């Protein structure tokens, strides 16, 4: 099968990581796979992937033309585009290809777009308005989680029978052992709240400091360690001083889960999440985690009572309760759940979906 993945760039975010993982795994299984990128150069691509990479150049019109030429010349069977801008580039390029040369097209969203519209720029709002008109034209939509799938159907007007959740290959970095148990936190010892996320507004890192302060107020020892970078770093240090909370900035670490202190709870207090890879990574490493239920996508990445807890509110006191509830986690083998997120299982789910869709095209259904 000849497959092209279209992404914004080779690296820099979760969508790029997922596309590279799928592409490399599919190629290892015998498929003919390549990646097209909408920004940057293909030079040095071997650092990131084992498959060929084509740069589409700069400018929307040039990128559409380059993608159209690539698809027509290489007789591609399937195009998988990830995130809004690549989705729109692919949808536009494919419209002008004749039916005899038109590959199957799967779009994919990786975040909850509607929750990020408040305060968005005019250009972003326009891009999303176009997506809401065009997404229904794709052959199928792949969602990172069930909340994202619900948004694709209810907000982007994708038919429900043309939308499928494919679990993220989130165990790629930590690996997965059988059995896998999450260790309950010891509330009588110092609790380290671990922030393995960017220090940006959407991730609400300052909230972790207020949770640590609440735990300290209750007479419990708590501190915060950040494995992220971002514009709110200075605000984190300032808030830590104001609240008299110990804050350590460890800097970005790709394998943050092997450098967490003992008796840690991973905290992801984001406003919104399409999924939350770090929550699965935490479980693979035996670390309990807490996330906000209102972030929605986190519900697919936490098993409450087993791998961690979902906080019903962004109130620091409620989150502190969820952290302490991680002392009561049941000791259960999480391997059956986590195995859904291995690169092999995730890629198989994607390929099986493509094969089903191709068989429908052949049969005329």
mmCIF file of C-alpha atoms in Angstrom:
data_model
loop_
_atom_site.group_PDB
_atom_site.id
_atom_site.type_symbol
_atom_site.label_atom_id
_atom_site.label_comp_id
_atom_site.label_asym_id
_atom_site.label_seq_id
_atom_site.Cartn_x
_atom_site.Cartn_y
_atom_site.Cartn_z
ATOM 1 C CA UNK A 1 0.000 0.000 0.000
ATOM 2 C CA UNK A 2 1.340 3.449 -0.955
ATOM 3 C CA UNK A 3 0.670 5.910 1.894
ATOM 4 C CA UNK A 4 1.579 9.583 2.307
ATOM 5 C CA UNK A 5 1.357 11.366 5.669
ATOM 6 C CA UNK A 6 0.924 15.136 5.511
ATOM 7 C CA UNK A 7 2.004 17.103 8.588
ATOM 8 C CA UNK A 8 3.075 20.647 9.354
ATOM 9 C CA UNK A 9 6.700 19.787 10.125
ATOM 10 C CA UNK A 10 8.832 16.790 11.056
ATOM 11 C CA UNK A 11 9.095 17.631 14.742
ATOM 12 C CA UNK A 12 7.877 20.032 17.386
ATOM 13 C CA UNK A 13 4.626 18.531 18.594
ATOM 14 C CA UNK A 14 2.540 15.479 19.341
ATOM 15 C CA UNK A 15 0.941 15.206 15.883
ATOM 16 C CA UNK A 16 4.355 15.105 14.228
ATOM 17 C CA UNK A 17 5.503 12.387 16.643
ATOM 18 C CA UNK A 18 2.404 10.285 15.948
ATOM 19 C CA UNK A 19 2.758 10.627 12.162
ATOM 20 C CA UNK A 20 6.423 9.605 12.298
ATOM 21 C CA UNK A 21 5.605 6.620 14.513
ATOM 22 C CA UNK A 22 2.792 5.439 12.232
ATOM 23 C CA UNK A 23 4.914 5.967 9.112
ATOM 24 C CA UNK A 24 7.951 4.100 10.434
ATOM 25 C CA UNK A 25 5.849 1.220 11.781
ATOM 26 C CA UNK A 26 3.892 0.855 8.536
ATOM 27 C CA UNK A 27 7.065 0.865 6.470
ATOM 28 C CA UNK A 28 8.625 -1.757 8.753
ATOM 29 C CA UNK A 29 5.561 -3.899 8.025
ATOM 30 C CA UNK A 30 6.064 -3.706 4.265
ATOM 31 C CA UNK A 31 4.014 -0.692 3.150
ATOM 32 C CA UNK A 32 5.455 2.016 0.884
ATOM 33 C CA UNK A 33 5.313 5.139 3.050
ATOM 34 C CA UNK A 34 6.507 8.736 2.817
ATOM 35 C CA UNK A 35 5.914 12.009 4.643
ATOM 36 C CA UNK A 36 5.129 15.429 3.143
ATOM 37 C CA UNK A 37 5.721 18.516 5.282
ATOM 38 C CA UNK A 38 4.122 21.938 4.893
ATOM 39 C CA UNK A 39 6.963 23.890 6.492
ATOM 40 C CA UNK A 40 10.697 23.562 6.832
ATOM 41 C CA UNK A 41 13.234 21.579 4.862
ATOM 42 C CA UNK A 42 13.563 17.831 4.356
ATOM 43 C CA UNK A 43 17.313 18.089 4.954
ATOM 44 C CA UNK A 44 18.379 15.939 7.890
ATOM 45 C CA UNK A 45 15.053 14.091 7.984
ATOM 46 C CA UNK A 46 16.878 10.826 8.748
ATOM 47 C CA UNK A 47 17.258 12.114 12.331
ATOM 48 C CA UNK A 48 13.502 11.885 12.765
ATOM 49 C CA UNK A 49 12.173 9.147 10.506
ATOM 50 C CA UNK A 50 13.179 6.202 8.350
ATOM 51 C CA UNK A 51 10.810 7.081 5.501
ATOM 52 C CA UNK A 52 11.390 9.538 2.617
ATOM 53 C CA UNK A 53 10.350 13.130 3.299
ATOM 54 C CA UNK A 54 9.201 15.748 0.782
ATOM 55 C CA UNK A 55 9.004 19.455 1.635
ATOM 56 C CA UNK A 56 6.084 21.164 -0.106
ATOM 57 C CA UNK A 57 7.660 24.610 -0.028
ATOM 58 C CA UNK A 58 6.178 27.814 1.351
ATOM 59 C CA UNK A 59 2.848 29.465 0.668
ATOM 60 C CA UNK A 60 -0.544 27.801 0.592
ATOM 61 C CA UNK A 61 -0.968 27.846 -3.212
ATOM 62 C CA UNK A 62 2.503 26.409 -3.813
ATOM 63 C CA UNK A 63 1.935 23.699 -1.206
ATOM 64 C CA UNK A 64 -1.385 22.673 -2.738
ATOM 65 C CA UNK A 65 0.190 22.481 -6.192
ATOM 66 C CA UNK A 66 3.203 20.511 -4.906
ATOM 67 C CA UNK A 67 1.002 18.022 -3.048
ATOM 68 C CA UNK A 68 -1.261 17.585 -6.077
ATOM 69 C CA UNK A 69 1.772 16.832 -8.270
ATOM 70 C CA UNK A 70 3.196 14.411 -5.718
ATOM 71 C CA UNK A 71 -0.038 12.456 -5.443
ATOM 72 C CA UNK A 72 -0.572 12.273 -9.192
ATOM 73 C CA UNK A 73 3.015 11.295 -9.985
ATOM 74 C CA UNK A 74 3.449 8.610 -7.319
ATOM 75 C CA UNK A 75 0.011 6.990 -7.658
ATOM 76 C CA UNK A 76 -0.655 7.199 -3.932
ATOM 77 C CA UNK A 77 -3.332 4.952 -2.426
ATOM 78 C CA UNK A 78 -3.932 6.774 0.852
ATOM 79 C CA UNK A 79 -3.297 10.269 2.256
ATOM 80 C CA UNK A 80 -3.401 10.758 6.034
ATOM 81 C CA UNK A 81 -3.248 14.413 7.088
ATOM 82 C CA UNK A 82 -2.917 15.491 10.714
ATOM 83 C CA UNK A 83 -4.088 18.824 12.200
ATOM 84 C CA UNK A 84 -6.178 21.581 10.698
ATOM 85 C CA UNK A 85 -3.803 23.275 8.251
ATOM 86 C CA UNK A 86 -2.501 20.031 6.654
ATOM 87 C CA UNK A 87 -6.091 18.752 6.529
ATOM 88 C CA UNK A 88 -7.182 21.813 4.540
ATOM 89 C CA UNK A 89 -4.179 21.643 2.196
ATOM 90 C CA UNK A 90 -4.953 17.991 1.421
ATOM 91 C CA UNK A 91 -8.685 18.548 0.979
ATOM 92 C CA UNK A 92 -8.043 21.395 -1.448
ATOM 93 C CA UNK A 93 -5.375 19.520 -3.423
ATOM 94 C CA UNK A 94 -7.507 16.401 -3.773
ATOM 95 C CA UNK A 95 -10.547 18.255 -5.129
ATOM 96 C CA UNK A 96 -8.881 18.817 -8.496
ATOM 97 C CA UNK A 97 -7.650 15.235 -8.980
ATOM 98 C CA UNK A 98 -9.710 13.046 -11.260
ATOM 99 C CA UNK A 99 -11.541 10.117 -9.690
ATOM 100 C CA UNK A 100 -9.153 7.713 -11.385
ATOM 101 C CA UNK A 101 -6.170 9.226 -9.593
ATOM 102 C CA UNK A 102 -7.761 10.261 -6.338
ATOM 103 C CA UNK A 103 -6.403 8.463 -3.238
ATOM 104 C CA UNK A 104 -8.384 7.708 -0.114
ATOM 105 C CA UNK A 105 -8.110 10.655 2.281
ATOM 106 C CA UNK A 106 -8.199 10.467 6.079
ATOM 107 C CA UNK A 107 -8.107 13.721 8.037
ATOM 108 C CA UNK A 108 -7.152 13.719 11.711
ATOM 109 C CA UNK A 109 -7.634 16.156 14.570
ATOM 110 C CA UNK A 110 -5.461 15.959 17.674
ATOM 111 C CA UNK A 111 -6.992 18.593 19.949
ATOM 112 C CA UNK A 112 -10.316 20.062 21.035
ATOM 113 C CA UNK A 113 -10.552 22.982 18.649
ATOM 114 C CA UNK A 114 -13.828 24.521 19.842
ATOM 115 C CA UNK A 115 -12.513 25.010 23.387
ATOM 116 C CA UNK A 116 -9.639 27.092 22.029
ATOM 117 C CA UNK A 117 -11.750 29.550 20.020
ATOM 118 C CA UNK A 118 -12.239 32.095 22.793
ATOM 119 C CA UNK A 119 -9.749 34.901 22.192
ATOM 120 C CA UNK A 120 -8.424 33.285 18.994
ATOM 121 C CA UNK A 121 -7.004 35.458 16.229
ATOM 122 C CA UNK A 122 -9.081 36.413 13.198
ATOM 123 C CA UNK A 123 -6.917 34.249 10.916
ATOM 124 C CA UNK A 124 -7.373 31.219 13.171
ATOM 125 C CA UNK A 125 -11.138 31.736 13.330
ATOM 126 C CA UNK A 126 -11.245 31.953 9.530
ATOM 127 C CA UNK A 127 -9.204 28.756 9.176
ATOM 128 C CA UNK A 128 -11.570 26.889 11.485
ATOM 129 C CA UNK A 129 -14.627 28.257 9.660
ATOM 130 C CA UNK A 130 -13.249 26.797 6.419
ATOM 131 C CA UNK A 131 -12.541 23.481 8.165
ATOM 132 C CA UNK A 132 -16.104 23.307 9.416
ATOM 133 C CA UNK A 133 -17.288 23.531 5.801
ATOM 134 C CA UNK A 134 -14.768 21.151 4.260
ATOM 135 C CA UNK A 135 -14.141 18.367 6.780
ATOM 136 C CA UNK A 136 -17.299 16.499 5.797
ATOM 137 C CA UNK A 137 -15.770 16.003 2.309
ATOM 138 C CA UNK A 138 -12.974 13.785 3.638
ATOM 139 C CA UNK A 139 -13.380 10.044 3.171
ATOM 140 C CA UNK A 140 -12.912 9.494 6.897
ATOM 141 C CA UNK A 141 -11.829 11.281 10.080
ATOM 142 C CA UNK A 142 -9.437 9.853 12.663
ATOM 143 C CA UNK A 143 -9.695 11.212 16.203
ATOM 144 C CA UNK A 144 -7.108 10.998 18.965
ATOM 145 C CA UNK A 145 -9.821 10.446 21.603
ATOM 146 C CA UNK A 146 -13.561 10.076 22.012
ATOM 147 C CA UNK A 147 -14.121 13.745 23.016
ATOM 148 C CA UNK A 148 -12.276 14.840 19.852
ATOM 149 C CA UNK A 149 -14.416 12.423 17.821
ATOM 150 C CA UNK A 150 -17.544 13.917 19.369
ATOM 151 C CA UNK A 151 -16.390 17.391 18.349
ATOM 152 C CA UNK A 152 -15.673 16.249 14.785
ATOM 153 C CA UNK A 153 -19.231 14.951 14.518
ATOM 154 C CA UNK A 154 -21.118 17.656 16.417
ATOM 155 C CA UNK A 155 -19.097 20.765 15.519
ATOM 156 C CA UNK A 156 -17.300 19.944 12.255
ATOM 157 C CA UNK A 157 -20.353 18.111 10.838
ATOM 158 C CA UNK A 158 -18.497 14.882 10.027
ATOM 159 C CA UNK A 159 -20.883 11.928 9.649
ATOM 160 C CA UNK A 160 -20.743 9.684 12.701
ATOM 161 C CA UNK A 161 -20.109 6.579 10.580
ATOM 162 C CA UNK A 162 -17.119 8.333 8.991
ATOM 163 C CA UNK A 163 -15.277 8.991 12.250
ATOM 164 C CA UNK A 164 -13.058 6.551 14.169
ATOM 165 C CA UNK A 165 -10.941 6.834 17.305
ATOM 166 C CA UNK A 166 -7.451 5.395 16.810
ATOM 167 C CA UNK A 167 -5.533 5.225 20.124
ATOM 168 C CA UNK A 168 -2.312 7.219 20.199
ATOM 169 C CA UNK A 169 1.015 5.307 20.157
ATOM 170 C CA UNK A 170 1.691 6.838 23.560
ATOM 171 C CA UNK A 171 3.832 4.025 24.996
ATOM 172 C CA UNK A 172 6.546 4.607 22.382
ATOM 173 C CA UNK A 173 8.897 6.537 24.653
ATOM 174 C CA UNK A 174 8.613 4.705 28.001
ATOM 175 C CA UNK A 175 7.962 1.251 26.573
ATOM 176 C CA UNK A 176 5.558 -1.206 28.165
ATOM 177 C CA UNK A 177 6.210 -4.157 30.469
ATOM 178 C CA UNK A 178 3.837 -6.910 31.504
ATOM 179 C CA UNK A 179 2.540 -6.589 34.160
ATOM 180 C CA UNK A 180 2.448 -2.825 34.835
ATOM 181 C CA UNK A 181 1.313 -1.436 38.167
ATOM 182 C CA UNK A 182 0.929 2.172 39.304
ATOM 183 C CA UNK A 183 2.346 2.780 42.767
ATOM 184 C CA UNK A 184 0.061 4.608 45.194
ATOM 185 C CA UNK A 185 1.451 7.839 46.649
ATOM 186 C CA UNK A 186 2.439 7.973 50.326
ATOM 187 C CA UNK A 187 0.642 10.972 51.831
ATOM 188 C CA UNK A 188 2.802 10.902 54.955
ATOM 189 C CA UNK A 189 5.969 11.614 52.938
ATOM 190 C CA UNK A 190 6.814 14.629 50.771
ATOM 191 C CA UNK A 191 4.642 14.600 47.642
ATOM 192 C CA UNK A 192 6.225 15.875 44.442
ATOM 193 C CA UNK A 193 3.787 17.243 41.900
ATOM 194 C CA UNK A 194 5.366 16.686 38.476
ATOM 195 C CA UNK A 195 4.528 18.982 35.552
ATOM 196 C CA UNK A 196 5.655 17.268 32.305
ATOM 197 C CA UNK A 197 4.162 19.921 30.033
ATOM 198 C CA UNK A 198 4.857 23.247 28.368
ATOM 199 C CA UNK A 199 4.614 26.300 30.606
ATOM 200 C CA UNK A 200 1.866 28.016 28.635
ATOM 201 C CA UNK A 201 -1.611 29.344 29.388
ATOM 202 C CA UNK A 202 -3.462 26.273 28.087
ATOM 203 C CA UNK A 203 -1.530 23.992 30.474
ATOM 204 C CA UNK A 204 -2.190 26.173 33.583
ATOM 205 C CA UNK A 205 1.134 25.409 35.330
ATOM 206 C CA UNK A 206 0.516 27.994 38.059
ATOM 207 C CA UNK A 207 -2.370 25.856 39.262
ATOM 208 C CA UNK A 208 0.097 23.167 40.367
ATOM 209 C CA UNK A 209 1.744 25.644 42.726
ATOM 210 C CA UNK A 210 -1.609 26.519 44.263
ATOM 211 C CA UNK A 211 -2.339 22.801 44.736
ATOM 212 C CA UNK A 212 1.018 22.335 46.502
ATOM 213 C CA UNK A 213 0.198 25.365 48.657
ATOM 214 C CA UNK A 214 -3.160 23.819 49.567
ATOM 215 C CA UNK A 215 -1.476 20.555 50.562
ATOM 216 C CA UNK A 216 1.059 22.481 52.646
ATOM 217 C CA UNK A 217 -1.801 24.375 54.288
ATOM 218 C CA UNK A 218 -3.241 21.015 55.351
ATOM 219 C CA UNK A 219 0.045 20.158 57.044
ATOM 220 C CA UNK A 220 1.341 17.920 54.243
ATOM 221 C CA UNK A 221 4.731 18.367 52.591
ATOM 222 C CA UNK A 222 4.414 19.062 48.860
ATOM 223 C CA UNK A 223 6.630 20.537 46.161
ATOM 224 C CA UNK A 224 6.504 21.031 42.379
ATOM 225 C CA UNK A 225 8.994 19.910 39.711
ATOM 226 C CA UNK A 226 8.598 21.129 36.125
ATOM 227 C CA UNK A 227 9.925 19.284 33.076
ATOM 228 C CA UNK A 228 8.688 21.952 30.677
ATOM 229 C CA UNK A 229 9.706 25.220 29.074
ATOM 230 C CA UNK A 230 7.624 28.207 28.101
ATOM 231 C CA UNK A 231 6.719 31.851 28.620
ATOM 232 C CA UNK A 232 5.196 31.262 32.085
ATOM 233 C CA UNK A 233 8.466 30.100 33.672
ATOM 234 C CA UNK A 234 9.132 33.452 35.369
ATOM 235 C CA UNK A 235 5.545 33.531 36.608
ATOM 236 C CA UNK A 236 6.045 30.059 38.113
ATOM 237 C CA UNK A 237 9.083 31.195 40.085
ATOM 238 C CA UNK A 238 7.289 34.353 41.190
ATOM 239 C CA UNK A 239 4.150 32.492 42.291
ATOM 240 C CA UNK A 240 6.242 29.886 44.114
ATOM 241 C CA UNK A 241 7.930 32.635 46.129
ATOM 242 C CA UNK A 242 4.606 34.300 46.925
ATOM 243 C CA UNK A 243 3.071 31.028 48.106
ATOM 244 C CA UNK A 244 6.251 29.807 49.805
ATOM 245 C CA UNK A 245 6.159 26.603 47.736
ATOM 246 C CA UNK A 246 9.302 24.759 46.673
ATOM 247 C CA UNK A 247 9.578 24.854 42.877
ATOM 248 C CA UNK A 248 12.257 23.121 40.805
ATOM 249 C CA UNK A 249 12.631 23.750 37.097
ATOM 250 C CA UNK A 250 14.316 20.662 35.662
ATOM 251 C CA UNK A 251 13.984 21.809 32.037
ATOM 252 C CA UNK A 252 12.585 19.847 29.122
ATOM 253 C CA UNK A 253 13.379 16.148 29.226
ATOM 254 C CA UNK A 254 12.180 13.794 26.494
ATOM 255 C CA UNK A 255 12.223 10.903 28.992
ATOM 256 C CA UNK A 256 11.014 12.918 31.979
ATOM 257 C CA UNK A 257 9.381 9.806 33.494
ATOM 258 C CA UNK A 258 12.757 8.247 34.372
ATOM 259 C CA UNK A 259 13.891 11.387 36.215
ATOM 260 C CA UNK A 260 10.920 11.936 38.504
ATOM 261 C CA UNK A 261 11.604 11.883 42.257
ATOM 262 C CA UNK A 262 10.153 9.156 44.444
ATOM 263 C CA UNK A 263 6.601 9.623 45.743
ATOM 264 C CA UNK A 264 5.538 11.708 42.759
ATOM 265 C CA UNK A 265 2.127 12.444 41.293
ATOM 266 C CA UNK A 266 2.007 13.602 37.673
ATOM 267 C CA UNK A 267 -0.272 16.619 37.368
ATOM 268 C CA UNK A 268 -1.783 17.826 34.089
ATOM 269 C CA UNK A 269 -4.034 20.790 34.983
ATOM 270 C CA UNK A 270 -4.738 21.817 31.369
ATOM 271 C CA UNK A 271 -7.766 23.805 30.270
ATOM 272 C CA UNK A 272 -8.193 21.378 27.355
ATOM 273 C CA UNK A 273 -6.448 18.299 26.035
ATOM 274 C CA UNK A 274 -7.137 16.228 22.959
ATOM 275 C CA UNK A 275 -5.730 13.268 24.883
ATOM 276 C CA UNK A 276 -2.718 13.617 27.195
ATOM 277 C CA UNK A 277 0.195 11.379 26.196
ATOM 278 C CA UNK A 278 2.043 12.137 29.428
ATOM 279 C CA UNK A 279 -0.733 10.481 31.429
ATOM 280 C CA UNK A 280 -0.184 7.188 29.604
ATOM 281 C CA UNK A 281 3.588 7.624 29.851
ATOM 282 C CA UNK A 282 3.176 8.105 33.606
ATOM 283 C CA UNK A 283 1.193 4.881 33.926
ATOM 284 C CA UNK A 284 3.834 2.970 31.950
ATOM 285 C CA UNK A 285 6.418 4.241 34.440
ATOM 286 C CA UNK A 286 4.268 3.268 37.444
ATOM 287 C CA UNK A 287 3.491 6.902 38.344
ATOM 288 C CA UNK A 288 -0.004 7.977 39.453
ATOM 289 C CA UNK A 289 -1.483 10.994 37.678
ATOM 290 C CA UNK A 290 -4.159 13.638 38.159
ATOM 291 C CA UNK A 291 -5.841 15.639 35.392
ATOM 292 C CA UNK A 292 -8.855 17.921 35.107
ATOM 293 C CA UNK A 293 -12.033 16.218 33.961
ATOM 294 C CA UNK A 294 -13.053 19.439 32.172
ATOM 295 C CA UNK A 295 -10.059 19.079 29.835
ATOM 296 C CA UNK A 296 -12.198 16.296 28.300
ATOM 297 C CA UNK A 297 -9.611 14.358 26.268
ATOM 298 C CA UNK A 298 -7.877 13.350 29.503
ATOM 299 C CA UNK A 299 -10.744 10.950 30.203
ATOM 300 C CA UNK A 300 -9.290 8.608 27.549
ATOM 301 C CA UNK A 301 -5.825 8.752 29.149
ATOM 302 C CA UNK A 302 -6.630 8.045 32.827
ATOM 303 C CA UNK A 303 -8.372 5.112 34.476
ATOM 304 C CA UNK A 304 -9.768 6.695 37.675
ATOM 305 C CA UNK A 305 -8.926 4.679 40.747
ATOM 306 C CA UNK A 306 -6.331 2.598 38.893
ATOM 307 C CA UNK A 307 -3.866 4.827 37.014
ATOM 308 C CA UNK A 308 -4.802 8.058 38.757
ATOM 309 C CA UNK A 309 -7.702 10.429 39.276
ATOM 310 C CA UNK A 310 -9.759 13.008 37.383
ATOM 311 C CA UNK A 311 -10.449 16.196 39.306
ATOM 312 C CA UNK A 312 -14.025 17.437 38.990
ATOM 313 C CA UNK A 313 -12.919 21.053 39.349
ATOM 314 C CA UNK A 314 -9.979 23.399 38.796
ATOM 315 C CA UNK A 315 -10.296 24.510 42.428
ATOM 316 C CA UNK A 316 -6.898 23.809 44.076
ATOM 317 C CA UNK A 317 -8.654 22.226 47.054
ATOM 318 C CA UNK A 318 -10.516 19.771 44.804
ATOM 319 C CA UNK A 319 -7.336 18.928 42.886
ATOM 320 C CA UNK A 320 -5.522 18.419 46.204
ATOM 321 C CA UNK A 321 -8.237 15.929 47.174
ATOM 322 C CA UNK A 322 -7.619 14.078 43.891
ATOM 323 C CA UNK A 323 -3.869 14.001 44.592
ATOM 324 C CA UNK A 324 -4.492 12.503 48.022
ATOM 325 C CA UNK A 325 -6.917 10.000 46.497
ATOM 326 C CA UNK A 326 -3.894 8.610 44.653
ATOM 327 C CA UNK A 327 -2.927 7.101 48.014
ATOM 328 C CA UNK A 328 -5.970 4.818 47.641
ATOM 329 C CA UNK A 329 -5.306 3.471 44.140
ATOM 330 C CA UNK A 330 -6.138 -0.188 43.596
ATOM 331 C CA UNK A 331 -3.174 -2.363 42.638
ATOM 332 C CA UNK A 332 -4.267 -3.720 39.280
ATOM 333 C CA UNK A 333 -2.313 -4.770 36.227
ATOM 334 C CA UNK A 334 -2.754 -1.977 33.660
ATOM 335 C CA UNK A 335 -1.103 -3.871 30.797
ATOM 336 C CA UNK A 336 -4.382 -4.840 29.064
ATOM 337 C CA UNK A 337 -5.411 -1.162 28.910
ATOM 338 C CA UNK A 338 -1.965 0.259 28.101
ATOM 339 C CA UNK A 339 -1.375 -2.259 25.313
ATOM 340 C CA UNK A 340 -3.928 -0.338 23.225
ATOM 341 C CA UNK A 341 -1.398 2.516 23.035
ATOM 342 C CA UNK A 342 1.657 0.620 21.765
ATOM 343 C CA UNK A 343 3.039 1.682 18.350
ATOM 344 C CA UNK A 344 2.188 -1.754 16.963
ATOM 345 C CA UNK A 345 -1.414 -1.760 18.205
ATOM 346 C CA UNK A 346 -2.093 1.872 17.248
ATOM 347 C CA UNK A 347 -0.654 1.441 13.753
ATOM 348 C CA UNK A 348 -2.546 -1.825 13.236
ATOM 349 C CA UNK A 349 -5.791 -0.036 14.147
ATOM 350 C CA UNK A 350 -5.027 2.663 11.578
ATOM 351 C CA UNK A 351 -4.107 0.198 8.840
ATOM 352 C CA UNK A 352 -7.111 -2.029 9.534
ATOM 353 C CA UNK A 353 -9.330 1.051 9.194
ATOM 354 C CA UNK A 354 -7.754 1.937 5.842
ATOM 355 C CA UNK A 355 -8.233 -1.612 4.546
ATOM 356 C CA UNK A 356 -11.919 -1.551 5.558
ATOM 357 C CA UNK A 357 -12.423 1.786 3.816
ATOM 358 C CA UNK A 358 -10.708 0.551 0.662
ATOM 359 C CA UNK A 359 -12.908 -2.548 0.583
ATOM 360 C CA UNK A 360 -15.996 -0.325 0.774
ATOM 361 C CA UNK A 361 -14.757 1.700 -2.200
ATOM 362 C CA UNK A 362 -14.157 -1.464 -4.227
ATOM 363 C CA UNK A 363 -17.581 -2.869 -3.355
ATOM 364 C CA UNK A 364 -19.266 0.478 -4.040
ATOM 365 C CA UNK A 365 -20.696 0.829 -0.522
#
